[in-house]
Amino acid sequence: MNKPVHYNFDVTRGLQRFRELIVYICNKCADDPGFGATKLNKILYHSDFRSFERFGVPLTGMAYQKLQFGPAPRALLPVIRELSSEGAVREAPPQDGPFGQKRTVALRGAYLDHFTRDELDLVDEVIRECWGKSAATVSDESHGVAWRARNIGESIPYEAVFLSDERPTEDDVSDLKALNEKYGWGLQL
């Protein structure tokens, strides 16, 4: 039986959680000199997909797409505009330098009532992994097999988090051949 893949999830209060996660990340990253639009996209992506991997459900359930510089939530720009019009965030002009990016600045604290401590710890973990890295580095690190397997503009299924970016070892290939033969999978190896 084939199971469908999920490009988004019906997470309880998913849009509200997405909005507050943006505010939370912008607050937490206020002192990171490399924080900007690219890093916000990647922190949201890694947090949602890692939550799916670890807990079986993403944090927000938002759909993510392949863009040139890595995965990004489809709803990000409209939600940033809404948050900005409500006075929750503001868009700061690009920083000086050749790679200056728009920076979203939080103007209030995030409402975290709908998040568990484990979920916030996971987001903090992703933030720590990205902290101090340039947008280019964080972007390059997001170009794994899940991103490479899609065309620009296509949605990335949450199940792609289980694909490995590591090349299989000789032992992995040998084990797969043995399982293929034992279970008659008919794989052409």
mmCIF file of C-alpha atoms in Angstrom:
data_model
loop_
_atom_site.group_PDB
_atom_site.id
_atom_site.type_symbol
_atom_site.label_atom_id
_atom_site.label_comp_id
_atom_site.label_asym_id
_atom_site.label_seq_id
_atom_site.Cartn_x
_atom_site.Cartn_y
_atom_site.Cartn_z
ATOM 1 C CA MET A 1 0.000 0.000 0.000
ATOM 2 C CA ASN A 2 1.449 3.361 -1.027
ATOM 3 C CA LYS A 3 1.194 6.111 1.544
ATOM 4 C CA PRO A 4 0.867 9.690 0.321
ATOM 5 C CA VAL A 5 3.612 12.183 1.014
ATOM 6 C CA HIS A 6 2.848 15.373 2.885
ATOM 7 C CA TYR A 7 3.673 18.785 1.490
ATOM 8 C CA ASN A 8 1.867 20.405 4.384
ATOM 9 C CA PHE A 9 0.140 19.225 7.553
ATOM 10 C CA ASP A 10 -3.050 20.223 9.289
ATOM 11 C CA VAL A 11 -1.356 21.221 12.542
ATOM 12 C CA THR A 12 -3.622 22.641 15.244
ATOM 13 C CA ARG A 13 -3.159 26.421 15.145
ATOM 14 C CA GLY A 14 -0.490 25.880 12.481
ATOM 15 C CA LEU A 15 -0.697 29.368 10.981
ATOM 16 C CA GLN A 16 -0.703 30.987 14.422
ATOM 17 C CA ARG A 17 2.297 28.843 15.412
ATOM 18 C CA PHE A 18 4.070 29.837 12.185
ATOM 19 C CA ARG A 19 3.493 33.528 12.887
ATOM 20 C CA GLU A 20 4.767 33.269 16.463
ATOM 21 C CA LEU A 21 7.723 31.142 15.409
ATOM 22 C CA ILE A 22 8.806 33.944 13.066
ATOM 23 C CA VAL A 23 8.642 36.452 15.933
ATOM 24 C CA TYR A 24 10.454 34.023 18.261
ATOM 25 C CA ILE A 25 13.285 33.384 15.793
ATOM 26 C CA CYS A 26 13.679 37.088 15.012
ATOM 27 C CA ASN A 27 13.961 37.859 18.730
ATOM 28 C CA LYS A 28 16.449 35.061 19.371
ATOM 29 C CA CYS A 29 18.594 36.036 16.360
ATOM 30 C CA ALA A 30 18.595 39.803 16.952
ATOM 31 C CA ASP A 31 22.302 39.761 17.889
ATOM 32 C CA ASP A 32 23.434 37.382 15.133
ATOM 33 C CA PRO A 33 25.191 39.592 12.567
ATOM 34 C CA GLY A 34 24.472 37.065 9.788
ATOM 35 C CA PHE A 35 20.731 36.942 10.436
ATOM 36 C CA GLY A 36 18.519 37.955 7.539
ATOM 37 C CA ALA A 37 15.863 36.612 5.203
ATOM 38 C CA THR A 38 17.879 33.580 4.072
ATOM 39 C CA LYS A 39 18.699 32.459 7.583
ATOM 40 C CA LEU A 40 15.087 32.963 8.731
ATOM 41 C CA ASN A 41 13.928 30.704 5.873
ATOM 42 C CA LYS A 42 16.425 27.995 6.784
ATOM 43 C CA ILE A 43 15.724 28.073 10.526
ATOM 44 C CA LEU A 44 11.993 27.710 9.845
ATOM 45 C CA TYR A 45 12.623 24.877 7.361
ATOM 46 C CA HIS A 46 15.004 22.918 9.582
ATOM 47 C CA SER A 47 12.779 23.414 12.637
ATOM 48 C CA ASP A 48 9.632 22.162 10.897
ATOM 49 C CA PHE A 49 11.344 19.221 9.192
ATOM 50 C CA ARG A 50 13.384 18.209 12.246
ATOM 51 C CA SER A 51 10.201 18.297 14.327
ATOM 52 C CA PHE A 52 8.562 15.962 11.804
ATOM 53 C CA GLU A 53 11.591 13.659 11.996
ATOM 54 C CA ARG A 54 11.795 13.711 15.787
ATOM 55 C CA PHE A 55 8.155 14.002 16.909
ATOM 56 C CA GLY A 56 6.206 12.734 13.869
ATOM 57 C CA VAL A 57 4.550 16.104 13.263
ATOM 58 C CA PRO A 58 5.992 19.435 12.099
ATOM 59 C CA LEU A 59 5.814 22.546 14.263
ATOM 60 C CA THR A 60 3.652 24.541 11.860
ATOM 61 C CA GLY A 61 2.685 22.267 8.963
ATOM 62 C CA MET A 62 3.452 25.004 6.421
ATOM 63 C CA ALA A 63 4.350 24.009 2.849
ATOM 64 C CA TYR A 64 7.993 24.561 1.812
ATOM 65 C CA GLN A 65 9.278 25.040 -1.706
ATOM 66 C CA LYS A 66 12.599 24.807 -3.472
ATOM 67 C CA LEU A 67 14.026 28.232 -4.224
ATOM 68 C CA GLN A 68 17.410 29.062 -5.710
ATOM 69 C CA PHE A 69 19.044 29.627 -2.322
ATOM 70 C CA GLY A 70 17.379 26.719 -0.541
ATOM 71 C CA PRO A 71 14.042 25.710 0.953
ATOM 72 C CA ALA A 72 11.590 28.397 2.023
ATOM 73 C CA PRO A 73 8.045 28.428 3.396
ATOM 74 C CA ARG A 74 5.510 29.393 0.742
ATOM 75 C CA ALA A 75 3.573 31.540 3.227
ATOM 76 C CA LEU A 76 6.542 33.523 4.567
ATOM 77 C CA LEU A 77 6.215 36.781 2.625
ATOM 78 C CA PRO A 78 2.453 37.258 3.122
ATOM 79 C CA VAL A 79 2.775 36.388 6.810
ATOM 80 C CA ILE A 80 5.691 38.821 7.269
ATOM 81 C CA ARG A 81 3.544 41.524 5.625
ATOM 82 C CA GLU A 82 0.669 40.731 8.026
ATOM 83 C CA LEU A 83 2.941 40.743 11.061
ATOM 84 C CA SER A 84 4.448 44.013 9.901
ATOM 85 C CA SER A 85 1.059 45.678 9.420
ATOM 86 C CA GLU A 86 0.082 44.538 12.930
ATOM 87 C CA GLY A 87 3.252 46.050 14.404
ATOM 88 C CA ALA A 88 4.707 42.694 15.483
ATOM 89 C CA VAL A 89 7.780 42.937 13.216
ATOM 90 C CA ARG A 90 9.394 45.403 10.877
ATOM 91 C CA GLU A 91 11.582 44.931 7.854
ATOM 92 C CA ALA A 92 14.980 46.555 8.342
ATOM 93 C CA PRO A 93 16.837 47.720 5.227
ATOM 94 C CA PRO A 94 19.633 45.502 3.925
ATOM 95 C CA GLN A 95 22.866 45.712 5.867
ATOM 96 C CA ASP A 96 25.949 47.235 4.308
ATOM 97 C CA GLY A 97 28.199 45.055 2.193
ATOM 98 C CA PRO A 98 27.878 43.047 -0.985
ATOM 99 C CA PHE A 99 25.569 40.429 0.531
ATOM 100 C CA GLY A 100 23.381 42.588 2.750
ATOM 101 C CA GLN A 101 19.955 41.091 3.330
ATOM 102 C CA LYS A 102 16.628 42.319 4.523
ATOM 103 C CA ARG A 103 16.354 41.625 8.191
ATOM 104 C CA THR A 104 13.062 41.026 9.971
ATOM 105 C CA VAL A 105 13.149 42.628 13.419
ATOM 106 C CA ALA A 106 10.712 41.576 16.145
ATOM 107 C CA LEU A 107 8.902 44.442 17.866
ATOM 108 C CA ARG A 108 7.286 42.284 20.547
ATOM 109 C CA GLY A 109 7.814 38.990 22.278
ATOM 110 C CA ALA A 110 6.414 35.807 20.773
ATOM 111 C CA TYR A 111 3.287 34.201 22.201
ATOM 112 C CA LEU A 112 4.516 30.719 23.022
ATOM 113 C CA ASP A 113 1.442 29.195 24.690
ATOM 114 C CA HIS A 114 0.959 26.696 21.848
ATOM 115 C CA PHE A 115 4.518 25.322 21.933
ATOM 116 C CA THR A 116 5.957 22.686 24.236
ATOM 117 C CA ARG A 117 9.338 23.094 25.892
ATOM 118 C CA ASP A 118 10.700 20.276 23.678
ATOM 119 C CA GLU A 119 9.551 22.119 20.555
ATOM 120 C CA LEU A 120 11.195 25.371 21.625
ATOM 121 C CA ASP A 121 14.370 23.481 22.566
ATOM 122 C CA LEU A 122 14.422 22.048 19.040
ATOM 123 C CA VAL A 123 14.115 25.542 17.504
ATOM 124 C CA ASP A 124 16.869 26.801 19.818
ATOM 125 C CA GLU A 125 19.043 23.885 18.688
ATOM 126 C CA VAL A 126 18.576 24.875 15.033
ATOM 127 C CA ILE A 127 19.313 28.524 15.854
ATOM 128 C CA ARG A 128 22.555 27.525 17.611
ATOM 129 C CA GLU A 129 23.612 25.474 14.578
ATOM 130 C CA CYS A 130 23.063 28.484 12.291
ATOM 131 C CA TRP A 131 24.412 31.149 14.654
ATOM 132 C CA GLY A 132 27.246 33.244 13.274
ATOM 133 C CA LYS A 133 27.215 31.549 9.884
ATOM 134 C CA SER A 134 26.795 33.602 6.746
ATOM 135 C CA ALA A 135 23.624 33.406 4.696
ATOM 136 C CA ALA A 136 25.642 31.746 1.920
ATOM 137 C CA THR A 137 26.885 29.015 4.274
ATOM 138 C CA VAL A 138 23.453 28.312 5.744
ATOM 139 C CA SER A 139 22.012 28.285 2.225
ATOM 140 C CA ASP A 140 24.659 25.849 0.944
ATOM 141 C CA GLU A 141 24.053 23.560 3.931
ATOM 142 C CA SER A 142 20.349 23.390 3.044
ATOM 143 C CA HIS A 143 21.043 22.030 -0.439
ATOM 144 C CA GLY A 144 20.720 18.400 0.561
ATOM 145 C CA VAL A 145 19.062 15.588 -1.351
ATOM 146 C CA ALA A 146 15.562 16.805 -0.391
ATOM 147 C CA TRP A 147 16.274 20.156 -2.066
ATOM 148 C CA ARG A 148 18.249 18.724 -5.017
ATOM 149 C CA ALA A 149 15.461 16.262 -5.882
ATOM 150 C CA ARG A 150 12.985 19.067 -6.590
ATOM 151 C CA ASN A 151 12.710 21.705 -9.318
ATOM 152 C CA ILE A 152 12.596 25.412 -8.499
ATOM 153 C CA GLY A 153 9.143 26.258 -7.165
ATOM 154 C CA GLU A 154 8.166 22.668 -6.352
ATOM 155 C CA SER A 155 7.040 21.723 -2.860
ATOM 156 C CA ILE A 156 9.312 19.599 -0.688
ATOM 157 C CA PRO A 157 7.582 16.679 1.063
ATOM 158 C CA TYR A 158 8.114 16.404 4.808
ATOM 159 C CA GLU A 159 9.072 12.741 4.348
ATOM 160 C CA ALA A 160 12.209 13.914 2.508
ATOM 161 C CA VAL A 161 13.761 14.541 5.933
ATOM 162 C CA PHE A 162 14.406 10.785 6.058
ATOM 163 C CA LEU A 163 16.554 10.807 2.913
ATOM 164 C CA SER A 164 20.249 10.642 3.631
ATOM 165 C CA ASP A 165 22.801 13.010 2.172
ATOM 166 C CA GLU A 166 25.536 10.478 2.929
ATOM 167 C CA ARG A 167 26.884 8.175 0.252
ATOM 168 C CA PRO A 168 26.211 4.520 1.048
ATOM 169 C CA THR A 169 29.158 2.468 2.255
ATOM 170 C CA GLU A 170 30.129 -0.868 0.694
ATOM 171 C CA ASP A 171 28.549 -2.554 3.732
ATOM 172 C CA ASP A 172 25.291 -0.623 3.133
ATOM 173 C CA VAL A 173 25.195 -1.794 -0.485
ATOM 174 C CA SER A 174 26.015 -5.369 0.524
ATOM 175 C CA ASP A 175 23.268 -5.346 3.173
ATOM 176 C CA LEU A 176 20.766 -3.923 0.669
ATOM 177 C CA LYS A 177 21.652 -6.616 -1.875
ATOM 178 C CA ALA A 178 21.146 -9.319 0.759
ATOM 179 C CA LEU A 179 17.778 -7.874 1.803
ATOM 180 C CA ASN A 180 16.760 -7.472 -1.835
ATOM 181 C CA GLU A 181 17.489 -11.138 -2.466
ATOM 182 C CA LYS A 182 15.932 -12.366 0.805
ATOM 183 C CA TYR A 183 12.670 -10.446 0.365
ATOM 184 C CA GLY A 184 12.463 -10.523 -3.445
ATOM 185 C CA TRP A 185 12.145 -6.760 -3.808
ATOM 186 C CA GLY A 186 13.318 -6.889 -7.410
ATOM 187 C CA LEU A 187 15.615 -3.876 -7.097
ATOM 188 C CA GLN A 188 18.148 -3.454 -9.890
ATOM 189 C CA LEU A 189 21.386 -3.009 -7.937
#
